[in-house]
JSON list of C-alpha atoms in Angstrom, two decimals:
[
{"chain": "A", "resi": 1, "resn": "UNK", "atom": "CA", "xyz": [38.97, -9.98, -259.56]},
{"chain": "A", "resi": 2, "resn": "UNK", "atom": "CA", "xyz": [37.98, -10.79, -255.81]},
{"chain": "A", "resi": 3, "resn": "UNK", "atom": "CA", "xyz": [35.26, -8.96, -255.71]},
{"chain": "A", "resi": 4, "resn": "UNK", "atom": "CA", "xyz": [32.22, -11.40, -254.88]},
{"chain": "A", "resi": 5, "resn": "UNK", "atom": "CA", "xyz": [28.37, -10.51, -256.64]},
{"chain": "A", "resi": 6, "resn": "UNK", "atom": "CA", "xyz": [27.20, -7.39, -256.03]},
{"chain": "A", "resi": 7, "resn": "UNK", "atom": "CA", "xyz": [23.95, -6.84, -254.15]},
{"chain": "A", "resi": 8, "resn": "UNK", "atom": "CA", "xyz": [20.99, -9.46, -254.62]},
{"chain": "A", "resi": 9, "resn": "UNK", "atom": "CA", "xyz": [20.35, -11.02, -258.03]},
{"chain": "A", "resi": 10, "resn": "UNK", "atom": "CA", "xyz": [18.74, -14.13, -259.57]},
{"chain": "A", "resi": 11, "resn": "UNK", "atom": "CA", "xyz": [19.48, -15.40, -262.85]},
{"chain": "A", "resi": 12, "resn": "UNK", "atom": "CA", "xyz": [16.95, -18.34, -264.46]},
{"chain": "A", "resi": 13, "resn": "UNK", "atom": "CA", "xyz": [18.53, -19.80, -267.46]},
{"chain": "A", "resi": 14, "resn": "UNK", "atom": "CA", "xyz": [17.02, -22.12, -270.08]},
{"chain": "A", "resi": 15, "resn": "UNK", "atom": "CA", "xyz": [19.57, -24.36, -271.80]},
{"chain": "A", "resi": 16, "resn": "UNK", "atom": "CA", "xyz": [19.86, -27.82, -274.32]},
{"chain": "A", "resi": 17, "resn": "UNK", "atom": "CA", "xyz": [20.74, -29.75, -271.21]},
{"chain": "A", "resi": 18, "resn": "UNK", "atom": "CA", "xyz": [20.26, -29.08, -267.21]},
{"chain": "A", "resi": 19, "resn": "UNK", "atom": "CA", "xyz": [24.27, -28.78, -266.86]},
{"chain": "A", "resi": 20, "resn": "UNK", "atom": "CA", "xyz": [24.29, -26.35, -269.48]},
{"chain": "A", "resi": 21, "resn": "UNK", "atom": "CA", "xyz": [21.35, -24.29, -267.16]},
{"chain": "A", "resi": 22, "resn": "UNK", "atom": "CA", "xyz": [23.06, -24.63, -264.15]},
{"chain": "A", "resi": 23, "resn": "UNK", "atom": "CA", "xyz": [26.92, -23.72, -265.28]},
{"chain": "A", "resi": 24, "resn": "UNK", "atom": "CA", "xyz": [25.70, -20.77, -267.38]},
{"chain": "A", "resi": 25, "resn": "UNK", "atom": "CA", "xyz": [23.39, -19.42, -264.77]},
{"chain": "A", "resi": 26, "resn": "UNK", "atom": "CA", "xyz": [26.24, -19.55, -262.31]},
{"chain": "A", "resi": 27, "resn": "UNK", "atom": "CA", "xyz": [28.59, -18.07, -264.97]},
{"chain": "A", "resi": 28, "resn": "UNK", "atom": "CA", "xyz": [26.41, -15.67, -265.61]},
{"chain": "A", "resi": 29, "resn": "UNK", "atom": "CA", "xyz": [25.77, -14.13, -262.06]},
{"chain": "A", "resi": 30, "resn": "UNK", "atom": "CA", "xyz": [29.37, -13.98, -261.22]},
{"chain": "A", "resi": 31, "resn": "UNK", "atom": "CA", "xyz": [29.97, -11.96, -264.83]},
{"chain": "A", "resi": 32, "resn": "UNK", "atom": "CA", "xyz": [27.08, -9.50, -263.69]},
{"chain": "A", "resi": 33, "resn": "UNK", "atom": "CA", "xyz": [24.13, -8.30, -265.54]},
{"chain": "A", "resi": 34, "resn": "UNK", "atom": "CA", "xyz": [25.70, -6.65, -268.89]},
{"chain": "A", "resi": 35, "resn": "UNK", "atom": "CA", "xyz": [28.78, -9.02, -269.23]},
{"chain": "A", "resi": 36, "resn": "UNK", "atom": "CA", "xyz": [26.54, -11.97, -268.65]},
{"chain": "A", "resi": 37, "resn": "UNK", "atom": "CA", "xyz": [24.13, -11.15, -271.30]},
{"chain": "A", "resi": 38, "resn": "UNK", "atom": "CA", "xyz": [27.00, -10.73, -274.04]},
{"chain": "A", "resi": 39, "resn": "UNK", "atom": "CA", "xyz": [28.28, -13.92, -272.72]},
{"chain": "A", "resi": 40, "resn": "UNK", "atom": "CA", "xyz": [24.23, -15.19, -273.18]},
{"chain": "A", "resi": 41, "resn": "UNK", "atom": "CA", "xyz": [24.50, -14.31, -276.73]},
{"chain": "A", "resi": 42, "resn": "UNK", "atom": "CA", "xyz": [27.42, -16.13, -277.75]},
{"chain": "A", "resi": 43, "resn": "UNK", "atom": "CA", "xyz": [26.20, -20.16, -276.62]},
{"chain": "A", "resi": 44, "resn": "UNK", "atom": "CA", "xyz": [23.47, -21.87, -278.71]},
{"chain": "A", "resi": 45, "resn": "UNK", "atom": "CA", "xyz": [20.22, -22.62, -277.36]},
{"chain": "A", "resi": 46, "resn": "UNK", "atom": "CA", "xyz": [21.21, -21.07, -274.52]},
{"chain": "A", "resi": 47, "resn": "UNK", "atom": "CA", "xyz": [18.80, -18.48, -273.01]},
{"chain": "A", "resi": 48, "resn": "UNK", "atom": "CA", "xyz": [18.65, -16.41, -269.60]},
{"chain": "A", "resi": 49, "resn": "UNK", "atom": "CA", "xyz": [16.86, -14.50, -267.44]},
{"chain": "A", "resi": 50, "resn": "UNK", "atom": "CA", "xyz": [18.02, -11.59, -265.29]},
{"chain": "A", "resi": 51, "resn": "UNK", "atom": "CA", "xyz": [16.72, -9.94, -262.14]},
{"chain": "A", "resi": 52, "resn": "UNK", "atom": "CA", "xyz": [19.14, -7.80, -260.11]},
{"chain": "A", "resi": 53, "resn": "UNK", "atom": "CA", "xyz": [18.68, -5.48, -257.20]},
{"chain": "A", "resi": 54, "resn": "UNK", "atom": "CA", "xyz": [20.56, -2.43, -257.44]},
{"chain": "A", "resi": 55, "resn": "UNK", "atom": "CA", "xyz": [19.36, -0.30, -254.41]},
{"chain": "A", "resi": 56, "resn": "UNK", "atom": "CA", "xyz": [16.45, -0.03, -252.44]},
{"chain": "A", "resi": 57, "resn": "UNK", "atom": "CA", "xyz": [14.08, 0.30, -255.80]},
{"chain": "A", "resi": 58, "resn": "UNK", "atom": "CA", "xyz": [12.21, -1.97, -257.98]},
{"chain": "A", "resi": 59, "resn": "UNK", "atom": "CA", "xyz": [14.61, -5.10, -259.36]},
{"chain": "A", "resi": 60, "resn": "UNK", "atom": "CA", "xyz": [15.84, -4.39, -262.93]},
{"chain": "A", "resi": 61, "resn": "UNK", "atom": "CA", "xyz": [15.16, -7.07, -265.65]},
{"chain": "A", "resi": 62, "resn": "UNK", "atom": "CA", "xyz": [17.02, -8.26, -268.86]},
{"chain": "A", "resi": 63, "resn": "UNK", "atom": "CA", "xyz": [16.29, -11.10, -270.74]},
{"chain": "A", "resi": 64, "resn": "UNK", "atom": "CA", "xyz": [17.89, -12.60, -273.92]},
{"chain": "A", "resi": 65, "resn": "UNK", "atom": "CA", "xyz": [15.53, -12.38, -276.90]},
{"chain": "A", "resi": 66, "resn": "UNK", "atom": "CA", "xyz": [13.51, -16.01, -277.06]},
{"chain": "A", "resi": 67, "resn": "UNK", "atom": "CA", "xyz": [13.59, -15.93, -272.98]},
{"chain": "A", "resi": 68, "resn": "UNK", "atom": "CA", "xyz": [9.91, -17.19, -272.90]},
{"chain": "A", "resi": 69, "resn": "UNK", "atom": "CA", "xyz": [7.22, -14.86, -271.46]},
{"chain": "A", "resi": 70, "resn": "UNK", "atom": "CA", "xyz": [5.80, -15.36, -267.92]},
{"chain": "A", "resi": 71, "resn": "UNK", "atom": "CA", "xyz": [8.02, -18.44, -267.00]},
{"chain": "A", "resi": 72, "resn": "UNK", "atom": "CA", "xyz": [9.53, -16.52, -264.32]},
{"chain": "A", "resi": 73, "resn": "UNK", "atom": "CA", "xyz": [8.60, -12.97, -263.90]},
{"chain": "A", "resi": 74, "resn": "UNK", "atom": "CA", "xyz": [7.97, -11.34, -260.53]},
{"chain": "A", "resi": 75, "resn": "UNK", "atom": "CA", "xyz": [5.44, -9.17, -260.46]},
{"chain": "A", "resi": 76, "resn": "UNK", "atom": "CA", "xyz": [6.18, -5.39, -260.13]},
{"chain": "A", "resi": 77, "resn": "UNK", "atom": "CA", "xyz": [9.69, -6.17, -262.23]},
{"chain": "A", "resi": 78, "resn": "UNK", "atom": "CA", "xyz": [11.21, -3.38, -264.92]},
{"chain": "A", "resi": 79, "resn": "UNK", "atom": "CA", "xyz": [11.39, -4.73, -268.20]}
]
């Protein structure tokens, strides 16, 4: 598209192997928070954690559904 990531984000992604981690999370920031979660969904054993930074507020949070608790959460984060 040429349009580069939109405002600050960081995605923390938990996959079978540390290539898998690394390519998805990458994947996933470029695709943006709601395209990267359907894309989440569709690999095996693949699960992610979202935190993006819309505008001056609090960072909103998404995280696939076995994403475990309190591995990465910043505190003061929407859930």
């Amino acid at each position: 598209s040429g349009i580069g990531v939109l405002g600050p984000s960081v995605v923390a992604a938990i996959a079978p192997t540390c290539v898998e981690a690394d390519a998805g999370a990458t994947a996933i920031s470029v695709l943006g928070m709601q395209s990267g979660m359907e894309a989440a969904r569709d690999w095996p054993g693949f699960q992610v954690l979202i935190l993006q930074q819309l505008d001056s507020h609090q960072p909103i949070e998404m995280m696939s559904h076995a994403f475990p608790p309190g591995i990465f959460t910043p505190s003061g984060a929407n859930r």
